[in-house]
Coordinates of C-alpha atoms and ligand atoms in Angstrom, one line a residue:
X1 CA -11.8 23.3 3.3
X2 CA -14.2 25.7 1.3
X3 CA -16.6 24.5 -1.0
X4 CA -14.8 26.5 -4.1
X5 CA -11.9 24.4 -3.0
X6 CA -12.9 21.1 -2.7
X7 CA -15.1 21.7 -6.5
X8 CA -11.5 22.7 -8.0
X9 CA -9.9 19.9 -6.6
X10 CA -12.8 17.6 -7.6
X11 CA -12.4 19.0 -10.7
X12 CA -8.9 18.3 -11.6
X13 CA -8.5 14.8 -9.7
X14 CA -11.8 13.6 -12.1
X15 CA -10.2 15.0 -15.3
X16 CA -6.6 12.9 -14.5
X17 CA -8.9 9.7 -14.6
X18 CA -10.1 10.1 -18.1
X19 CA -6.7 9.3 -19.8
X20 CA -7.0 8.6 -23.4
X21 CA -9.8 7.6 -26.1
X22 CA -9.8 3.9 -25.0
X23 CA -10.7 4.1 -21.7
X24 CA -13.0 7.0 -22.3
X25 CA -14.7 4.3 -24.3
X26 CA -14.6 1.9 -21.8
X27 CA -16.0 3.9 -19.2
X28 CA -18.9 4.9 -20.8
X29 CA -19.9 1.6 -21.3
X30 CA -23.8 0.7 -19.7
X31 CA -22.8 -1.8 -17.2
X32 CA -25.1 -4.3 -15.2
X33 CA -22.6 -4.8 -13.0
X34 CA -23.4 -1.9 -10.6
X35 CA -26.7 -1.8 -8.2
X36 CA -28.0 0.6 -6.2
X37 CA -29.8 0.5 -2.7
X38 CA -32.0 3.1 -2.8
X39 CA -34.9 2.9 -5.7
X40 CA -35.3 6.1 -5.9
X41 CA -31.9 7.1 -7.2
X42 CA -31.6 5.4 -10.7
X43 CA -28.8 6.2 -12.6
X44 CA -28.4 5.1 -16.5
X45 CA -26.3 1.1 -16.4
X46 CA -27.1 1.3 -12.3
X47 CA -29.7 -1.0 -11.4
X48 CA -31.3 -1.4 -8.0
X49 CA -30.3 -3.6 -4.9
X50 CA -31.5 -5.6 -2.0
X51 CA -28.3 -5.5 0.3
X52 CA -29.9 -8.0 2.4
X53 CA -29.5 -10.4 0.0
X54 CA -26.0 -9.9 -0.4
X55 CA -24.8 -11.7 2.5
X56 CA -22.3 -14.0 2.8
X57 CA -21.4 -17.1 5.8
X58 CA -18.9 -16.3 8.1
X59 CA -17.3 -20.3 6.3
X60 CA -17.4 -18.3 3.1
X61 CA -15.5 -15.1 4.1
X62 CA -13.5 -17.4 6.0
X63 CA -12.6 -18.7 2.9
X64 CA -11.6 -15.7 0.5
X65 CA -8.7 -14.1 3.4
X66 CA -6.0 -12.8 1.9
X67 CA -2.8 -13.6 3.7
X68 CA -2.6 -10.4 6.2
X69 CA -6.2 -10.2 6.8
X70 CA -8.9 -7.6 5.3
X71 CA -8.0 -4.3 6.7
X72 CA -10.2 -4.1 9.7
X73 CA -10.8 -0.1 10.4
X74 CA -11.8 1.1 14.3
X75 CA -13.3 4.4 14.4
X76 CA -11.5 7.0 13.2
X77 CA -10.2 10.0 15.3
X78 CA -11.3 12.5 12.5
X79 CA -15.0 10.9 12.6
X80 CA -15.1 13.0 15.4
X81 CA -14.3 16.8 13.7
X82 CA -17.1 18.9 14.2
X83 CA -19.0 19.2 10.7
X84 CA -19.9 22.7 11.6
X85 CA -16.4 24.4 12.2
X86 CA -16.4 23.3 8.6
X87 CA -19.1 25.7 6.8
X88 CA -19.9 23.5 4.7
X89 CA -23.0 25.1 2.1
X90 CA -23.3 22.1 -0.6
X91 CA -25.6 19.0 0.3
X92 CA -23.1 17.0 -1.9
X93 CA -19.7 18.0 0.0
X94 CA -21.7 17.5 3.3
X95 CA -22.7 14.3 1.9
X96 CA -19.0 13.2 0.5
X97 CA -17.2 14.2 3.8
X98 CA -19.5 12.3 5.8
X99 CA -18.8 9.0 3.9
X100 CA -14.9 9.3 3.7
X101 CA -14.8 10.4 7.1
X102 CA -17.4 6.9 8.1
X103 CA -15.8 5.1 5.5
X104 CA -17.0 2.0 7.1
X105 CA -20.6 2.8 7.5
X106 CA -23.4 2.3 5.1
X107 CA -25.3 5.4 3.3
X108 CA -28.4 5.1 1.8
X109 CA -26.8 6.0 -1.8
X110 CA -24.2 3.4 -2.2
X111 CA -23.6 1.6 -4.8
X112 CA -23.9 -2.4 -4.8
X113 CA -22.5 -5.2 -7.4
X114 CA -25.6 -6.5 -8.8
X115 CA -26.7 -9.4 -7.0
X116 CA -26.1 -11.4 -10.1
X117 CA -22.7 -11.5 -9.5
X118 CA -22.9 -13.1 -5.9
X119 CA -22.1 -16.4 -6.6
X120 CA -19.5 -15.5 -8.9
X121 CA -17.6 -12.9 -6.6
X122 CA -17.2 -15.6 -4.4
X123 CA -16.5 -18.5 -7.0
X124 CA -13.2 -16.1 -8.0
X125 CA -12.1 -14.9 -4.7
X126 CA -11.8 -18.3 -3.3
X127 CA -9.6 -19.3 -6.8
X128 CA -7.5 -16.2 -6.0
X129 CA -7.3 -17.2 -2.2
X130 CA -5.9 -20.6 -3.2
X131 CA -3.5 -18.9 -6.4
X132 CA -1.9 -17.1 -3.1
X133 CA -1.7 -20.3 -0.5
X134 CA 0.0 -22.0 -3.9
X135 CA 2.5 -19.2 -4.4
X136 CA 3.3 -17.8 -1.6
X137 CA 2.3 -14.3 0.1
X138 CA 5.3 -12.7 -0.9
X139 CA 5.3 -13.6 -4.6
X140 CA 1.3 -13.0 -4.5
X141 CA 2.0 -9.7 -4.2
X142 CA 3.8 -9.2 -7.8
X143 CA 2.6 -11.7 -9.6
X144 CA 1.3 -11.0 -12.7
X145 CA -2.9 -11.9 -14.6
X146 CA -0.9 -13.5 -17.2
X147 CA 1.1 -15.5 -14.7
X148 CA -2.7 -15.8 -12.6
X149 CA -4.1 -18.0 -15.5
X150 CA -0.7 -20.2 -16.0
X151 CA -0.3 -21.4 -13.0
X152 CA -4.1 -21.8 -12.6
X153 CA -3.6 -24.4 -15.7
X154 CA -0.7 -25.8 -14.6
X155 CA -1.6 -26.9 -10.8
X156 CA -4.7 -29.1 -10.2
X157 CA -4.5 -27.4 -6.3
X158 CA -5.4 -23.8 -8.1
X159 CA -7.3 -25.1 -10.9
X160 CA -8.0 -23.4 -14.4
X161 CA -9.7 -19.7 -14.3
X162 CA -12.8 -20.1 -16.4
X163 CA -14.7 -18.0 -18.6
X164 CA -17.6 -16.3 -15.7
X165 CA -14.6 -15.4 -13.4
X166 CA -12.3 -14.1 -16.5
X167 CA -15.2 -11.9 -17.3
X168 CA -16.4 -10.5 -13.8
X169 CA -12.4 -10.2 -13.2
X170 CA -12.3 -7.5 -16.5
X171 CA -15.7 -6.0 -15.6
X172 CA -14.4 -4.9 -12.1
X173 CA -11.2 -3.9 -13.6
X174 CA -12.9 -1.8 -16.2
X175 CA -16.1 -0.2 -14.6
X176 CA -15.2 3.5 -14.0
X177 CA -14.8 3.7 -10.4
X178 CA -16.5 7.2 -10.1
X179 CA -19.3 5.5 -10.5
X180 CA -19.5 4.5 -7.5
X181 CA -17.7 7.3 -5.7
X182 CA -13.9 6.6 -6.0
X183 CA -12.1 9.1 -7.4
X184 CA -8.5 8.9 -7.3
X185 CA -6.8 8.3 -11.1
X186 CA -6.6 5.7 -12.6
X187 CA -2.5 3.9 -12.5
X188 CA -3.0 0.7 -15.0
X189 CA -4.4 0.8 -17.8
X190 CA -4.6 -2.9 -18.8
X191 CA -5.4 -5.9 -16.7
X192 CA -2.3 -7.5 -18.1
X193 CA -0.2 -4.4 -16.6
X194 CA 2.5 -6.4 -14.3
X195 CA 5.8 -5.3 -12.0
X196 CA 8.9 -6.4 -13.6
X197 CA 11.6 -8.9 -11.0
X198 CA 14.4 -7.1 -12.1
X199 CA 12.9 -3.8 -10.6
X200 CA 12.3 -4.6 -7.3
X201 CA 14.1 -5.5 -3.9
X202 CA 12.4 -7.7 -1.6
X203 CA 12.4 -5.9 1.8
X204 CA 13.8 -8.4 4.8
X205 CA 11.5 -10.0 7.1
X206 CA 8.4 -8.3 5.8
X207 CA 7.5 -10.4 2.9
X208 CA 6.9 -6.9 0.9
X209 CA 8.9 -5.7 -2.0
X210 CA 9.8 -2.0 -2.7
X211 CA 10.6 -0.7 -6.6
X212 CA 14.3 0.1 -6.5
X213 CA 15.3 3.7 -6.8
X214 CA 13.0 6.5 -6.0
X215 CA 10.5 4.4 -3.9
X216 CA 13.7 2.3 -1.9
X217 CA 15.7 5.0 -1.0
X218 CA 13.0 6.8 0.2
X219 CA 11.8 4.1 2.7
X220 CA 15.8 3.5 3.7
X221 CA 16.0 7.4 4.3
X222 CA 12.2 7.0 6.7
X223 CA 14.0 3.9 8.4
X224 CA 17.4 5.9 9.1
X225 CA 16.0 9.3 10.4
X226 CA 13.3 7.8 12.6
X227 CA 14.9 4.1 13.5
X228 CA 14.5 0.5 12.8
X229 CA 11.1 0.5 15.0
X230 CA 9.4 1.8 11.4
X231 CA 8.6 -1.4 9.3
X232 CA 7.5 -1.9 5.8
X233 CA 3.5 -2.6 6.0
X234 CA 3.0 -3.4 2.3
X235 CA 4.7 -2.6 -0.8
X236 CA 4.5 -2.2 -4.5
X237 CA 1.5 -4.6 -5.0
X238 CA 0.4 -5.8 -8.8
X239 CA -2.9 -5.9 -10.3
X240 CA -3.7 -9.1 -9.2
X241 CA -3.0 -8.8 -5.7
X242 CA -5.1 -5.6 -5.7
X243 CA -8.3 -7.3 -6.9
X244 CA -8.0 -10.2 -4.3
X245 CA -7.8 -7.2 -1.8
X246 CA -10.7 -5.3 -3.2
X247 CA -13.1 -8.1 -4.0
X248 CA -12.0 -9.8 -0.5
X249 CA -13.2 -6.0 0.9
X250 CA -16.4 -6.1 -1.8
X251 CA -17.6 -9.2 0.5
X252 CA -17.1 -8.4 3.9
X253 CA -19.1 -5.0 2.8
X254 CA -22.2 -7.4 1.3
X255 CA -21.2 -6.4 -1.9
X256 CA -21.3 -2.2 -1.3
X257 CA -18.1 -1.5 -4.1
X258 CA -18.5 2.2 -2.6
X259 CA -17.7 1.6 0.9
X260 CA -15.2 -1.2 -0.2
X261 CA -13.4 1.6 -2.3
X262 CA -13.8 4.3 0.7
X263 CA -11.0 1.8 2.4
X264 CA -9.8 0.3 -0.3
X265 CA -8.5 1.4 -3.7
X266 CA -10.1 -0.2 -6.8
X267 CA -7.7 -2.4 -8.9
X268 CA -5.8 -0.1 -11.3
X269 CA -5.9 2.6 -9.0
X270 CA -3.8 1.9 -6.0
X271 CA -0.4 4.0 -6.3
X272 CA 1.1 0.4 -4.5
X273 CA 1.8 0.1 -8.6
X274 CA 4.1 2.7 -8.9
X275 CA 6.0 3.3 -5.9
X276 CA 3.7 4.1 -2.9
X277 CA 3.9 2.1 0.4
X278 CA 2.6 1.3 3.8
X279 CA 4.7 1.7 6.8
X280 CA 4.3 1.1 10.6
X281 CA 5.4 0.1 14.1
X282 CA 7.1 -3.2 15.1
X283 CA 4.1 -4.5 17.4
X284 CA 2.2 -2.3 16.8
X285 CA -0.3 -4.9 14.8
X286 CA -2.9 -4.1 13.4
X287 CA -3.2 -0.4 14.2
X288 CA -0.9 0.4 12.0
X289 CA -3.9 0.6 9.7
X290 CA -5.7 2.5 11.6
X291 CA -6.2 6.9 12.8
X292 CA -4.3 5.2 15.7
X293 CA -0.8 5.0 14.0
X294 CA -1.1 8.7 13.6
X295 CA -0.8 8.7 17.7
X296 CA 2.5 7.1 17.5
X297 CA 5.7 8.8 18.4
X298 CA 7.0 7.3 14.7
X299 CA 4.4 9.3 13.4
X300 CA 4.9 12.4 14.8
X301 CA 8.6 11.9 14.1
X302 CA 7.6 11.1 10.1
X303 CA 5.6 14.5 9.7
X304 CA 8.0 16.2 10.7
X305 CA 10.1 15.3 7.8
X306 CA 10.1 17.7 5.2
X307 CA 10.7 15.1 2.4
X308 CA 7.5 12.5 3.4
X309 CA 4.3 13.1 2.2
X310 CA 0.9 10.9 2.7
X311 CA -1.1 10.2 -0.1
X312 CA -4.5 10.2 2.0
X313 CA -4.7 13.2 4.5
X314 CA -8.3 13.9 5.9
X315 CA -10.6 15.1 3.8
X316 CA -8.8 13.9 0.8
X317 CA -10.5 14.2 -3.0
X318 CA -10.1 10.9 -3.7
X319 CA -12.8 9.4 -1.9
X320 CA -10.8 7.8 0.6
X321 CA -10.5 7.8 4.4
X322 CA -7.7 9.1 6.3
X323 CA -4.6 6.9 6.1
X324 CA -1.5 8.3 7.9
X325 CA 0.6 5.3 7.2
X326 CA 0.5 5.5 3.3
X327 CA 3.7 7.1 2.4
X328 CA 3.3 9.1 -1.2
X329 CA 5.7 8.7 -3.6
X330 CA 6.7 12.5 -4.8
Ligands
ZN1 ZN1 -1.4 1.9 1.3

């Protein structure tokens, strides 16, 4: 990709973020939420960070799993493309390349959560940890904030959400994501956004649900034209389910939101909202979230359909590594 490229693209993918007068407002917001490593580097609302204070025990990350696991990347196959067949000129796009490309890796410019929020990171994680143990894996993934904070109330097991984890839950939903170096659009606009029942069809024996129409048939038509070995990964996923993903990710990274969000879409931002889902092999396990699955004879047999698309191809302007099992919604 050329550098005049990439800018353009940059360009237009930043400008569909900044929807409407509210958010603009919101964004723009001085937030002491955000930290960063390196001293050198302030940024107005960006404080610095120690990382190495941001650790957590292997008991508490044990206790914040969501029900299939934090995605667990191996090294990429396109970690390995030769940076100089590339031409890149521009330190920055050397720079952004690098990261999505070692997504999992730490760079000196990352962007922390403030280390004030430690304790309370953890404090709501575990809460939404036992909200999905209570209700189930399957419904986790559509329920609703609104229905969050009921049945928080009404089970003792759960408990009530309380005021530090209702605010840290709308400060992560609300800090612009750019700023720490995620730049895909933004899908929700409200916290309280939620996924009707009567538009979705649970998918058998995955535990995922698709939106009917559009997003169905095209999984149906995948399934029919390359066999029943292709299996739905993940679904249409609400807002709530996407924040226990991303702050579950937030914690196994030691707080670094930017390499959390080069894996990991920010809540509000994953296109699992509106139609977008994950596929894979039957046994192949894990892999399926990983370069590997682009090895598979599935995969080869999927790109070769003229009507499937992938959301995150390498060197993608969102910010986000390569992910051939993330089937785009047209
Ligand atoms: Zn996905």
């Amino acid at each position: 990709m050329n550098k005049r490229a990439f800018l353009e693209g940059f360009f237009t993918a930043s400008t569909a973020a900044f929807g409407g007068h509210f958010m603009w407002q919101r964004i723009n917001q001085q937030s002491p939420l955000l930290a960063r490593a390196d001293e050198s580097a302030q940024t107005a609302g960006i404080a610095t960070a120690k990382p190495e204070l941001f650790q957590f025990t292997p008991i508490e990350i044990e206790s914040i799993q969501p029900a299939e696991g934090i995605p667990k990347p191996v090294p990429s196959l396109d970690a390995k493309i030769n940076l100089e067949t590339v031409k890149l000129t521009d330190h920055e796009v050397d720079s952004y390349l690098r990261k999505i490309r070692n997504f999992d890796a730490v760079f000196a410019n990352d962007i922390y959560l403030d280390q004030r929020y430690k304790s309370v990171l953890l404090k709501t994680t575990q809460h939404l940890t036992r909200l999905e143990t209570h209700i189930g894996h399957g419904n986790f993934n559509l329920t609703s904030f609104d229905n969050m904070l009921k049945h928080g109330r009404n089970f003792p097991e759960i408990g009530a959400f309380e005021a530090d984890e209702l605010n840290f839950l709308e400060e992560i939903f609300f800090v612009n994501p750019h700023r720490y170096g995620f730049f895909g659009k933004k899908i929700s606009a409200e916290i309280t956004d939620f996924i009707p029942a009567n538009d979705v069809a649970k998918i058998s024996n995955t535990g995922h649900y698709l939106l009917k129409g559009e997003s169905l048939n095209l999984y149906q038509q995948i399934q029919r034209d390359v066999g029943e070995e292709v299996i739905l990964t993940s679904g249409v996923r609400g807002i709530v389910k996407q924040i226990h993903l991303f702050l579950a990710k937030a914690i196994e990274a030691n707080g670094n939101l930017s390499r959390a969000s080069r894996s990991l879409a920010p809540p509000g931002h994953s296109y699992h909202g509106i139609g977008d889902f994950d596929i894979g092999k039957i046994g192949f396990g894990a892999r399926n979230f990983t370069a590997d699955f682009s090895t598979t004879e599935e995969y080869r047999k999927i790109s070769h359909l003229n009507y499937v698309d992938i959301r995150y191809p390498t060197d993608n302007l969102f910010g986000v590594r390569f992910e051939p099992w993330h089937i785009k919604l047209a």
